mmCIF file of C-alpha atoms in Angstrom:
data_model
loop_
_atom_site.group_PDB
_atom_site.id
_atom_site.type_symbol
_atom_site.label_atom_id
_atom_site.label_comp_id
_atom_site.label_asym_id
_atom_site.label_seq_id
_atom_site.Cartn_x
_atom_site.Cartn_y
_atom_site.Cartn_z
ATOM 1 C CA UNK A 29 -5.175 -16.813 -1.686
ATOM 2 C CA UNK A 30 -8.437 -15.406 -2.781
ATOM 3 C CA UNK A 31 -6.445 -13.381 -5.890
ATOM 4 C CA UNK A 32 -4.576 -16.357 -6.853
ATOM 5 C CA UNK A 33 -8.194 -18.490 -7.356
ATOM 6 C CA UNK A 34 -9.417 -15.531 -9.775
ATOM 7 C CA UNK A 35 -6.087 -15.370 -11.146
ATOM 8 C CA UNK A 36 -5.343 -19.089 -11.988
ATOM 9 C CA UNK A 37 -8.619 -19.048 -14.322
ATOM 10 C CA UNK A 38 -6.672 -16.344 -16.318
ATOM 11 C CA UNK A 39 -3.170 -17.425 -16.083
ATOM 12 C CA UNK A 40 -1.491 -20.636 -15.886
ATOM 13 C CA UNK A 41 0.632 -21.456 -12.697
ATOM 14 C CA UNK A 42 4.013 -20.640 -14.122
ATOM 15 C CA UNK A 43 3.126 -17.344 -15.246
ATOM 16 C CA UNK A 44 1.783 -16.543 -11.667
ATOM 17 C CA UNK A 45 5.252 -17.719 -10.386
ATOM 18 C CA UNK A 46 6.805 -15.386 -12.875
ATOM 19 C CA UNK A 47 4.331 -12.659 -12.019
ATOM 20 C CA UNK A 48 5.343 -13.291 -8.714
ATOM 21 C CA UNK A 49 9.753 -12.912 -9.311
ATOM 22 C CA UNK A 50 8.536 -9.403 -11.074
ATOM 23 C CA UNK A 51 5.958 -8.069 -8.211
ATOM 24 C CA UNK A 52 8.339 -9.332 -5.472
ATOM 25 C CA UNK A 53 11.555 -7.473 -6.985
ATOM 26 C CA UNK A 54 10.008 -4.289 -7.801
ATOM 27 C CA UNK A 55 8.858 -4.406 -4.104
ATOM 28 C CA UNK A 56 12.053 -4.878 -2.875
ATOM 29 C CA UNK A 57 13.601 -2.663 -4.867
ATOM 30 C CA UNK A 58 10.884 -0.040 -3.443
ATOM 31 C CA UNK A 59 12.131 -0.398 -0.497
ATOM 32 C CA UNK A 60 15.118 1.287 -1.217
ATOM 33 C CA UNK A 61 13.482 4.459 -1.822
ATOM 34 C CA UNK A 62 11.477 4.309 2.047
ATOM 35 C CA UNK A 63 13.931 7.831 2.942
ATOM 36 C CA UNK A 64 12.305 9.753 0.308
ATOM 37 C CA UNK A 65 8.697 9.226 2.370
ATOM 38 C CA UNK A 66 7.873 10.895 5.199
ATOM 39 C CA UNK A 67 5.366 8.383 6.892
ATOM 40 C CA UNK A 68 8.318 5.371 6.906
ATOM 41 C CA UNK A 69 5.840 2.942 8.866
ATOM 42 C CA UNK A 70 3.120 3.152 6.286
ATOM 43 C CA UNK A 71 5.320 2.812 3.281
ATOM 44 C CA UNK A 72 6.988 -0.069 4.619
ATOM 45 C CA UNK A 73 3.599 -1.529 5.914
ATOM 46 C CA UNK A 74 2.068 -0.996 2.491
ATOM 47 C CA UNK A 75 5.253 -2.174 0.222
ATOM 48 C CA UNK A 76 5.553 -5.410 2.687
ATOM 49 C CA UNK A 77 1.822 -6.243 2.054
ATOM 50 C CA UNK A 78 2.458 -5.872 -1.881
ATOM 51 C CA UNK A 79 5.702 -7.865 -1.838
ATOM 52 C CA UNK A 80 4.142 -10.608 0.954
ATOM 53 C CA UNK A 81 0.778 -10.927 -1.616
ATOM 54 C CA UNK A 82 3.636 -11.782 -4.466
ATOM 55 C CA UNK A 83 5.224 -14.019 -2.323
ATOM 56 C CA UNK A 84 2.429 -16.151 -2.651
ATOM 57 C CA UNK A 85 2.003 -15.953 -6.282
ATOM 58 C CA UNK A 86 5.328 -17.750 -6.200
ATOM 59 C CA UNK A 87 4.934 -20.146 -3.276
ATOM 60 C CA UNK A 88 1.658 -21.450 -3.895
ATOM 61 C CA UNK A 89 1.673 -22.393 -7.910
ATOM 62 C CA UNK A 90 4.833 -24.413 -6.969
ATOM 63 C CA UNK A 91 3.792 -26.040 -4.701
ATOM 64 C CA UNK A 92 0.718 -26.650 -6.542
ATOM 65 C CA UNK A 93 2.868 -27.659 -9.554
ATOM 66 C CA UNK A 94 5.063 -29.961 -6.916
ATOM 67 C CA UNK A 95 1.910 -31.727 -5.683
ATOM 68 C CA UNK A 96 0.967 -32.417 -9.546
ATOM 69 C CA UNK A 97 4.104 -33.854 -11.241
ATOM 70 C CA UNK A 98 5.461 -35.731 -7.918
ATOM 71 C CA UNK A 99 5.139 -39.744 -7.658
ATOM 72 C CA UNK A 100 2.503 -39.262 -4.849
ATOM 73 C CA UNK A 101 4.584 -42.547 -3.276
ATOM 74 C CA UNK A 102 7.545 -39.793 -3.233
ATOM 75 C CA UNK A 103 5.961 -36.671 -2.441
ATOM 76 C CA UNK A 104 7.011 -36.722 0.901
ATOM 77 C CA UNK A 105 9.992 -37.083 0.277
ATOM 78 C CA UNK A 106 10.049 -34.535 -2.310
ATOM 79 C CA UNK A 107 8.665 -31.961 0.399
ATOM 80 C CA UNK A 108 10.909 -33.044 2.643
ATOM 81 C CA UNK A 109 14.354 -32.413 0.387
ATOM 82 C CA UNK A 110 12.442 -28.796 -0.754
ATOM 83 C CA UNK A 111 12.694 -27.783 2.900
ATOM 84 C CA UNK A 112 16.097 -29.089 3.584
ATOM 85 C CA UNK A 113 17.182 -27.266 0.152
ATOM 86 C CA UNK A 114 15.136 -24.031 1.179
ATOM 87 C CA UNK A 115 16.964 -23.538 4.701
ATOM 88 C CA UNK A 116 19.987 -24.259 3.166
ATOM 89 C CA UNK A 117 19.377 -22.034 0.298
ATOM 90 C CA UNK A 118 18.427 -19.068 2.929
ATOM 91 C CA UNK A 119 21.489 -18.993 4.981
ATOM 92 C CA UNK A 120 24.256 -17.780 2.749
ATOM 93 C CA UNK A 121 22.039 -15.171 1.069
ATOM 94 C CA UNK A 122 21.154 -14.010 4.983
ATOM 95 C CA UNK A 123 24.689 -13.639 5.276
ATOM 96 C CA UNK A 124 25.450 -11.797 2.260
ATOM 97 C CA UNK A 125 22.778 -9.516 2.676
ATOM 98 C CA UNK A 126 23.961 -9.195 6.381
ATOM 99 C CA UNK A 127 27.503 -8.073 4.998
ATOM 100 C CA UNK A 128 25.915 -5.947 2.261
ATOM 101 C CA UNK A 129 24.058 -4.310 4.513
ATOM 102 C CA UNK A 130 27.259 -3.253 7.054
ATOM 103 C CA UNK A 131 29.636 -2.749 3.747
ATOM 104 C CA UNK A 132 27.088 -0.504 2.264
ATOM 105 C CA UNK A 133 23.788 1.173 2.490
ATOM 106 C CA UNK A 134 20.244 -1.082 3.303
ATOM 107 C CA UNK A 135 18.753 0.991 0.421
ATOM 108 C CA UNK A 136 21.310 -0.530 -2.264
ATOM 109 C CA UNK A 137 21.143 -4.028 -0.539
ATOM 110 C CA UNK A 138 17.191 -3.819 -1.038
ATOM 111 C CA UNK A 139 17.653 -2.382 -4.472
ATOM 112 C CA UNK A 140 20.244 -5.119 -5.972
ATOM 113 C CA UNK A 141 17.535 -7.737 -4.349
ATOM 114 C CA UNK A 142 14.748 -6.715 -5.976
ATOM 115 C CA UNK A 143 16.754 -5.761 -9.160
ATOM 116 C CA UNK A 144 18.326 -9.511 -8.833
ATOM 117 C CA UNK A 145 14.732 -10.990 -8.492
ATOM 118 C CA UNK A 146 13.835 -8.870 -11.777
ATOM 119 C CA UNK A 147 16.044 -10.798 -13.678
ATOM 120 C CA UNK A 148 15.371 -13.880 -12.123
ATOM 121 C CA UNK A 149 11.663 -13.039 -13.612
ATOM 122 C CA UNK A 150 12.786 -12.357 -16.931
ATOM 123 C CA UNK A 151 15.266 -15.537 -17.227
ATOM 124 C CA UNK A 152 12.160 -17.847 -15.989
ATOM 125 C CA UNK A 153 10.515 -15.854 -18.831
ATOM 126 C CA UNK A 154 13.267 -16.918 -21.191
ATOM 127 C CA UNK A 155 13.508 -20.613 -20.044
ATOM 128 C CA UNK A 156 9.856 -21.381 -19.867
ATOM 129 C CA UNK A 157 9.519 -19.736 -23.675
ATOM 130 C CA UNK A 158 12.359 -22.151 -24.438
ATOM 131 C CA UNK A 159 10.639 -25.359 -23.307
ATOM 132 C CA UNK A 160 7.384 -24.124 -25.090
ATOM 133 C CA UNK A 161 9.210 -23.351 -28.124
ATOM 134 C CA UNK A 162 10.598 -27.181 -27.632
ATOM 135 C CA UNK A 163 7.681 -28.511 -26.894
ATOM 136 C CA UNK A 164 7.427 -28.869 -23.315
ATOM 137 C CA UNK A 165 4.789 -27.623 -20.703
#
């Protein structure tokens, strides 16, 4: 929380959330490469940190950016739907990675996530240059 208050006077809130996609998927996709290390726990430990502080550069701007554009007569409702969509939105992916996981290796599960949030990254890149380029945000 404390990076994100230095950071937001340097960077607006949807470049923090794309900073975040990139951080986040080059964590994950770190983790594939946790056999290569001889001290497992502290790689993990210290990759998990990195990815977890990411996390929260994508968490916190949007919800920030929810709290700003939503009807404050509807923001309830809007946080409630988010959650409902967010638990909904975890359990196939669980599932897939769960089947991944047992079809394959963990270290090419944990590589095509952080490789998938990558791209994620650079298509929110892409769009938000789009609606700028429009006219937008």
């Amino acid at each position: 929380a404390l990076l994100l208050g230095f950071e937001s006077r340097i960077v607006s809130r949807h470049q923090m959330i794309i900073i975040g996609f990139f951080g986040k998927g080059l964590g994950l996709a770190a983790l594939a490469a946790i056999t290569w290390f001889g001290d497992r726990l502290l790689f993990y430990m210290v990759v998990t940190f990195i990815a977890g502080i990411f996390s929260a550069h994508i968490f916190s701007p949007g919800h920030s950016i929810m709290q700003a554009e939503a009807i404050e007569s509807h923001r309830g409702r809007v946080y409630a739907a988010l959650y409902v969509l967010l638990q909904a939105a975890a359990t196939l992916p669980t599932f897939i990675a769960g089947l991944l996981a047992d079809s394959f290796n963990v270290q090419i599960v944990f590589l095509g996530l952080g490789l998938g949030l990558i791209m994620a990254g650079m298509a929110l890149t892409k769009f938000l240059g789009w609606i700028r380029y429009r006219g937008g945000i």
